[in-house]
C-alpha positions as a Python dict, from the first residue, in 0.01 Angstrom:
ca = {
    (1, 'X'): (0, 0, 0),
    (2, 'X'): (125, 354, 136),
    (3, 'X'): (442, 495, 2),
    (4, 'X'): (610, 852, -5),
    (5, 'X'): (466, 996, 297),
    (6, 'X'): (688, 1287, 282),
    (7, 'X'): (441, 1561, 346),
    (8, 'X'): (244, 1560, 671),
    (9, 'X'): (-91, 1664, 601),
    (10, 'X'): (-57, 1984, 813),
    (11, 'X'): (-266, 2194, 1044),
    (12, 'X'): (-607, 2352, 938),
    (13, 'X'): (-618, 2697, 874),
    (14, 'X'): (-858, 2870, 1110),
    (15, 'X'): (-1016, 3191, 1121),
    (16, 'X'): (-1141, 3374, 826),
    (17, 'X'): (-1417, 3180, 612),
    (18, 'X'): (-1251, 2990, 317),
    (19, 'X'): (-1516, 3064, 27),
    (20, 'X'): (-1263, 2892, -207),
    (21, 'X'): (-1294, 2561, 1),
    (22, 'X'): (-1675, 2557, -19),
    (23, 'X'): (-1648, 2593, -417),
    (24, 'X'): (-1357, 2319, -448),
    (25, 'X'): (-1593, 2078, -180),
    (26, 'X'): (-1850, 2076, -466),
    (27, 'X'): (-1639, 1885, -705),
    (28, 'X'): (-1583, 1591, -461),
    (29, 'X'): (-1758, 1271, -603),
    (30, 'X'): (-1725, 1398, -967),
    (31, 'X'): (-1546, 1185, -1234),
    (32, 'X'): (-1164, 1290, -1303),
    (33, 'X'): (-1180, 1044, -1596),
    (34, 'X'): (-1441, 811, -1740),
    (35, 'X'): (-1387, 495, -1944),
    (36, 'X'): (-1002, 558, -1947),
    (37, 'X'): (-796, 293, -2161),
    (38, 'X'): (-451, 176, -2083),
    (39, 'X'): (-241, 272, -2364),
    (40, 'X'): (-87, -99, -2360),
    (41, 'X'): (-189, -423, -2247),
    (42, 'X'): (-24, -615, -1952),
    (43, 'X'): (318, -716, -2157),
    (44, 'X'): (612, -917, -2042),
    (45, 'X'): (866, -639, -2181),
    (46, 'X'): (716, -390, -1950),
    (47, 'X'): (741, -620, -1665),
    (48, 'X'): (1082, -736, -1731),
    (49, 'X'): (1194, -329, -1737),
    (50, 'X'): (1016, -309, -1415),
    (51, 'X'): (1183, -622, -1212),
    (52, 'X'): (1521, -494, -1365),
    (53, 'X'): (1496, -131, -1248),
    (54, 'X'): (1354, -238, -927),
    (55, 'X'): (1599, -549, -848),
    (56, 'X'): (1295, -749, -806),
    (57, 'X'): (1379, -1122, -877),
    (58, 'X'): (1057, -1303, -761),
    (59, 'X'): (1019, -1605, -1002),
    (60, 'X'): (634, -1517, -1006),
    (61, 'X'): (697, -1211, -1239),
    (62, 'X'): (862, -1429, -1519),
    (63, 'X'): (780, -1754, -1741),
    (64, 'X'): (480, -1907, -1907),
    (65, 'X'): (252, -1835, -1554),
    (66, 'X'): (378, -1497, -1491),
    (67, 'X'): (179, -1227, -1329),
    (68, 'X'): (269, -848, -1309),
    (69, 'X'): (405, -716, -1008),
    (70, 'X'): (103, -571, -778),
    (71, 'X'): (294, -240, -747),
    (72, 'X'): (268, -180, -1125),
    (73, 'X'): (-118, -119, -1103),
    (74, 'X'): (-91, 224, -1189),
    (75, 'X'): (196, 196, -1475),
    (76, 'X'): (-53, 50, -1684),
    (77, 'X'): (-288, 367, -1688),
    (78, 'X'): (-19, 604, -1736),
    (79, 'X'): (-43, 844, -1990),
    (80, 'X'): (345, 861, -2090),
    (81, 'X'): (554, 1146, -2222),
    (82, 'X'): (225, 1263, -2444),
    (83, 'X'): (21, 1279, -2127),
    (84, 'X'): (-336, 1222, -2020),
    (85, 'X'): (-621, 1287, -2294),
    (86, 'X'): (-915, 1147, -2058),
    (87, 'X'): (-944, 1419, -1782),
    (88, 'X'): (-1287, 1527, -1747),
    (89, 'X'): (-1410, 1884, -1761),
    (90, 'X'): (-1477, 1889, -1360),
    (91, 'X'): (-1080, 1773, -1316),
    (92, 'X'): (-984, 2055, -1525),
    (93, 'X'): (-1211, 2310, -1357),
    (94, 'X'): (-1093, 2190, -1051),
    (95, 'X'): (-744, 2247, -1112),
    (96, 'X'): (-806, 2563, -1285),
    (97, 'X'): (-995, 2689, -941),
    (98, 'X'): (-688, 2609, -752),
    (99, 'X'): (-425, 2764, -1001),
    (100, 'X'): (-645, 3106, -1046),
    (101, 'X'): (-656, 3123, -661),
    (102, 'X'): (-243, 3122, -680),
    (103, 'X'): (-248, 2745, -551),
    (104, 'X'): (-19, 2682, -840),
    (105, 'X'): (268, 2453, -685),
    (106, 'X'): (192, 2060, -663),
    (107, 'X'): (366, 1780, -446),
    (108, 'X'): (259, 1419, -446),
    (109, 'X'): (224, 1362, -116),
    (110, 'X'): (134, 952, -107),
    (111, 'X'): (-65, 686, -294),
    (112, 'X'): (-254, 394, -130),
    (113, 'X'): (-334, 65, -354),
    (114, 'X'): (-581, -251, -313),
    (115, 'X'): (-512, -535, -495),
    (116, 'X'): (-806, -737, -634),
    (117, 'X'): (-695, -981, -894),
    (118, 'X'): (-364, -1068, -1043),
    (119, 'X'): (-264, -887, -1368),
    (120, 'X'): (-122, -1126, -1664),
    (121, 'X'): (10, -1054, -1986),
    (122, 'X'): (-242, -981, -2263),
    (123, 'X'): (-488, -821, -2008),
    (124, 'X'): (-632, -514, -2139),
    (125, 'X'): (-677, -222, -1896),
    (126, 'X'): (-969, 1, -1863),
    (127, 'X'): (-1013, 235, -1557),
    (128, 'X'): (-1285, 527, -1414),
    (129, 'X'): (-1145, 785, -1183),
    (130, 'X'): (-1334, 1003, -921),
    (131, 'X'): (-1228, 1319, -720),
    (132, 'X'): (-1280, 1142, -375),
    (133, 'X'): (-1200, 1437, -156),
    (134, 'X'): (-1053, 1772, -105),
    (135, 'X'): (-947, 1895, 221),
    (136, 'X'): (-976, 2200, 403),
    (137, 'X'): (-691, 2469, 369),
    (138, 'X'): (-417, 2329, 548),
    (139, 'X'): (-30, 2486, 641),
    (140, 'X'): (254, 2245, 563),
    (141, 'X'): (591, 2331, 602),
    (142, 'X'): (593, 2384, 238),
    (143, 'X'): (328, 2613, 230),
    (144, 'X'): (-49, 2646, 234),
    (145, 'X'): (-294, 2469, 20),
    (146, 'X'): (-566, 2176, -41),
    (147, 'X'): (-525, 1807, -40),
    (148, 'X'): (-668, 1671, -333),
    (149, 'X'): (-750, 1253, -373),
    (150, 'X'): (-833, 1082, -666),
    (151, 'X'): (-956, 745, -678),
    (152, 'X'): (-899, 522, -981),
    (153, 'X'): (-1074, 188, -1028),
    (154, 'X'): (-872, -32, -1262),
    (155, 'X'): (-1039, -308, -1462),
    (156, 'X'): (-878, -601, -1647),
    (157, 'X'): (-1063, -717, -1963),
    (158, 'X'): (-1382, -567, -1771),
    (159, 'X'): (-1308, -738, -1412),
    (160, 'X'): (-1229, -506, -1161),
    (161, 'X'): (-819, -573, -1063),
    (162, 'X'): (-741, -293, -806),
    (163, 'X'): (-799, 39, -665),
    (164, 'X'): (-543, 324, -687),
    (165, 'X'): (-567, 653, -436),
    (166, 'X'): (-335, 908, -548),
    (167, 'X'): (-307, 1225, -303),
    (168, 'X'): (-128, 1545, -423),
    (169, 'X'): (-81, 1880, -229),
    (170, 'X'): (-165, 2213, -456),
    (171, 'X'): (-27, 2496, -259),
    (172, 'X'): (133, 2819, -254),
    (173, 'X'): (485, 2808, -140),
    (174, 'X'): (571, 2947, 217),
    (175, 'X'): (807, 3226, 235),
    (176, 'X'): (1141, 3207, 321),
    (177, 'X'): (1233, 3218, 714),
    (178, 'X'): (1374, 3550, 834),
    (179, 'X'): (1743, 3503, 886),
    (180, 'X'): (1866, 3466, 1285),
    (181, 'X'): (2070, 3746, 1402),
    (182, 'X'): (2440, 3736, 1217),
    (183, 'X'): (2696, 3564, 1391),
    (184, 'X'): (3075, 3573, 1379),
    (185, 'X'): (3279, 3358, 1130),
    (186, 'X'): (3361, 3097, 1425),
    (187, 'X'): (3033, 3096, 1538),
    (188, 'X'): (2894, 3002, 1203),
    (189, 'X'): (3157, 2781, 1126),
    (190, 'X'): (3069, 2548, 1449),
    (191, 'X'): (2751, 2572, 1358),
    (192, 'X'): (2773, 2484, 994),
    (193, 'X'): (2632, 2780, 884),
    (194, 'X'): (2707, 3057, 604),
    (195, 'X'): (2578, 2840, 338),
    (196, 'X'): (2263, 2640, 279),
    (197, 'X'): (2222, 2295, 399),
    (198, 'X'): (2192, 2008, 198),
    (199, 'X'): (1865, 1850, 147),
    (200, 'X'): (1796, 1592, 426),
    (201, 'X'): (1737, 1217, 346),
    (202, 'X'): (1368, 1096, 379),
    (203, 'X'): (1387, 871, 657),
    (204, 'X'): (1088, 642, 742),
    (205, 'X'): (1046, 317, 932),
    (206, 'X'): (1169, 123, 608),
    (207, 'X'): (1489, 285, 629),
    (208, 'X'): (1560, 399, 945),
    (209, 'X'): (1789, 133, 1050),
    (210, 'X'): (2026, 222, 758),
    (211, 'X'): (2057, 585, 852),
    (212, 'X'): (2092, 499, 1214),
    (213, 'X'): (2381, 266, 1104),
    (214, 'X'): (2532, 581, 916),
    (215, 'X'): (2551, 778, 1228),
    (216, 'X'): (2723, 500, 1390),
    (217, 'X'): (2961, 464, 1092),
    (218, 'X'): (2817, 115, 999),
    (219, 'X'): (2690, 83, 619),
    (220, 'X'): (2417, -206, 684),
    (221, 'X'): (2286, -416, 442),
    (222, 'X'): (1955, -582, 485),
    (223, 'X'): (1949, -1002, 485),
    (224, 'X'): (1649, -1179, 440),
    (225, 'X'): (1587, -1436, 716),
    (226, 'X'): (1435, -1697, 504),
    (227, 'X'): (1668, -1727, 201),
    (228, 'X'): (1978, -1516, 331),
    (229, 'X'): (1979, -1303, 13),
    (230, 'X'): (2104, -962, 75),
    (231, 'X'): (1920, -636, -76),
    (232, 'X'): (2008, -259, -89),
    (233, 'X'): (1843, -22, -91),
    (234, 'X'): (1615, -90, 207),
    (235, 'X'): (1286, -273, 151),
    (236, 'X'): (1023, -395, 370),
    (237, 'X'): (1030, -734, 215),
    (238, 'X'): (1255, -969, 3),
    (239, 'X'): (1262, -948, -337),
    (240, 'X'): (1383, -1289, -413),
    (241, 'X'): (1098, -1510, -187),
    (242, 'X'): (880, -1213, -33),
    (243, 'X'): (987, -1270, 366),
    (244, 'X'): (930, -979, 573),
    (245, 'X'): (1163, -1087, 812),
    (246, 'X'): (1534, -936, 788),
    (247, 'X'): (1818, -897, 968),
    (248, 'X'): (2114, -707, 869),
    (249, 'X'): (2522, -772, 783),
    (250, 'X'): (2776, -494, 796),
    (251, 'X'): (2943, -396, 473),
    (252, 'X'): (3356, -425, 484),
    (253, 'X'): (3354, -108, 294),
    (254, 'X'): (3552, -239, 19),
    (255, 'X'): (3398, -207, -350),
    (256, 'X'): (3458, -120, -721),
    (257, 'X'): (3288, 128, -951),
    (258, 'X'): (3029, -70, -1159),
    (259, 'X'): (2959, 224, -1339),
    (260, 'X'): (2952, 638, -1322),
    (261, 'X'): (2856, 979, -1452),
    (262, 'X'): (3013, 1334, -1443),
    (263, 'X'): (2799, 1567, -1280),
    (264, 'X'): (2812, 1939, -1419),
    (265, 'X'): (2595, 2219, -1295),
    (266, 'X'): (2630, 2555, -1148),
    (267, 'X'): (2741, 2607, -790),
    (268, 'X'): (2453, 2536, -544),
    (269, 'X'): (2552, 2676, -186),
    (270, 'X'): (2448, 2359, -25),
    (271, 'X'): (2717, 2150, -221),
    (272, 'X'): (3009, 2364, -184),
    (273, 'X'): (3175, 2452, -511),
    (274, 'X'): (2949, 2265, -713),
    (275, 'X'): (3046, 2048, -1032),
    (276, 'X'): (3181, 1863, -1211),
    (277, 'X'): (3223, 1583, -971),
    (278, 'X'): (3182, 1188, -1000),
    (279, 'X'): (2862, 990, -908),
    (280, 'X'): (2901, 629, -920),
    (281, 'X'): (2728, 309, -889),
    (282, 'X'): (2917, 124, -638),
    (283, 'X'): (2964, -267, -636),
    (284, 'X'): (3025, -389, -294),
    (285, 'X'): (3231, -671, -195),
    (286, 'X'): (2873, -831, -46),
    (287, 'X'): (2765, -797, -386),
    (288, 'X'): (2522, -533, -372),
    (289, 'X'): (2528, -218, -548),
    (290, 'X'): (2449, 128, -426),
    (291, 'X'): (2490, 521, -546),
    (292, 'X'): (2757, 734, -396),
    (293, 'X'): (3002, 991, -474),
    (294, 'X'): (3354, 910, -555),
    (295, 'X'): (3645, 1136, -403),
    (296, 'X'): (3986, 1147, -323),
    (297, 'X'): (4040, 1129, -717),
    (298, 'X'): (3995, 1391, -993),
    (299, 'X'): (3668, 1349, -1157),
    (300, 'X'): (3820, 1260, -1480),
    (301, 'X'): (4008, 976, -1349),
    (302, 'X'): (3723, 760, -1209),
    (303, 'X'): (3693, 440, -1411),
    (304, 'X'): (3517, 124, -1422),
    (305, 'X'): (3649, -139, -1230),
    (306, 'X'): (3835, 116, -1016),
    (307, 'X'): (3860, -5, -642),
    (308, 'X'): (3689, 236, -377),
    (309, 'X'): (3679, 218, -8),
    (310, 'X'): (3385, 344, 234),
    (311, 'X'): (3443, 686, 427),
    (312, 'X'): (3183, 877, 612),
    (313, 'X'): (3147, 1266, 493),
    (314, 'X'): (3039, 1489, 733),
    (315, 'X'): (2826, 1741, 541),
    (316, 'X'): (2726, 1974, 856),
    (317, 'X'): (2677, 1937, 1215),
    (318, 'X'): (2362, 1711, 1179),
    (319, 'X'): (2424, 1522, 833),
    (320, 'X'): (2690, 1254, 762),
    (321, 'X'): (2660, 1075, 444),
    (322, 'X'): (2827, 755, 309),
    (323, 'X'): (3091, 830, 12),
    (324, 'X'): (3376, 644, -99),
    (325, 'X'): (3730, 706, -184),
    (326, 'X'): (3879, 635, -525),
    (327, 'X'): (4207, 455, -546),
    (328, 'X'): (4441, 321, -823),
    (329, 'X'): (4589, 21, -633),
}
């Protein structure tokens, strides 16, 4: 499995010799963690919380013969709020070199998992991790740095259960681009300029159809071709039966506020005047839920059960977003 591929691998920096890379390369193959132990055995409460959070209703994850969702593989090895206490000296030294050289920013880029056996409640988790690779210095849109990949081999009751590869970019942020020649007010307004643009949604092969629908002013919901279960947000497979074949239905646009929060923050240029404003979990008439803004009513008048109607908000010349207009009708 690969997920979160939001940062391209970048292009190699050529020209001057990279002495730091030679030092970093020497860490490949060295242990990142040895004889690590999961803080808890595989257990039903964590499985239940995960499935509720992910909306995964697969019957294989409940009952007396339950197994854990395979994608929870990393969850059983995580350090929690108290952090990891099993990092090796080599791991700390590697990241100390990167920090000392100015590559202090970090972003997770993707992971890969391999599943060798199901995990079941009661399994005790142990693991070893190795620094698998360090890339040559690369330049990305975020900045210049090095991709570091660690591989974790996970065991359940001393039997290999899976492998988790985790890749990050340690980088120095790129300098802001120089501004273009100044334009007149009407020119800037026509191009959506004069303020920072909103962050762009991450569009990948799993959700591209949804954003294509938004561009056509259609809110599309996935429907499993096997069991006809509707799902949102878009996923590569059905949570109910596991089928990977699907089609879509167009939402009517009617819904109600299931729950909401009021956001308070200083003004950000990309978001106009800033908070406070209401962000709600909208229950669509079709039965699925999605997060969006509620517009058209004061933030302090938004209520659970309030009827809402779909609209499309043009944030700038290149971005439209689905929002919901509130009403008391």
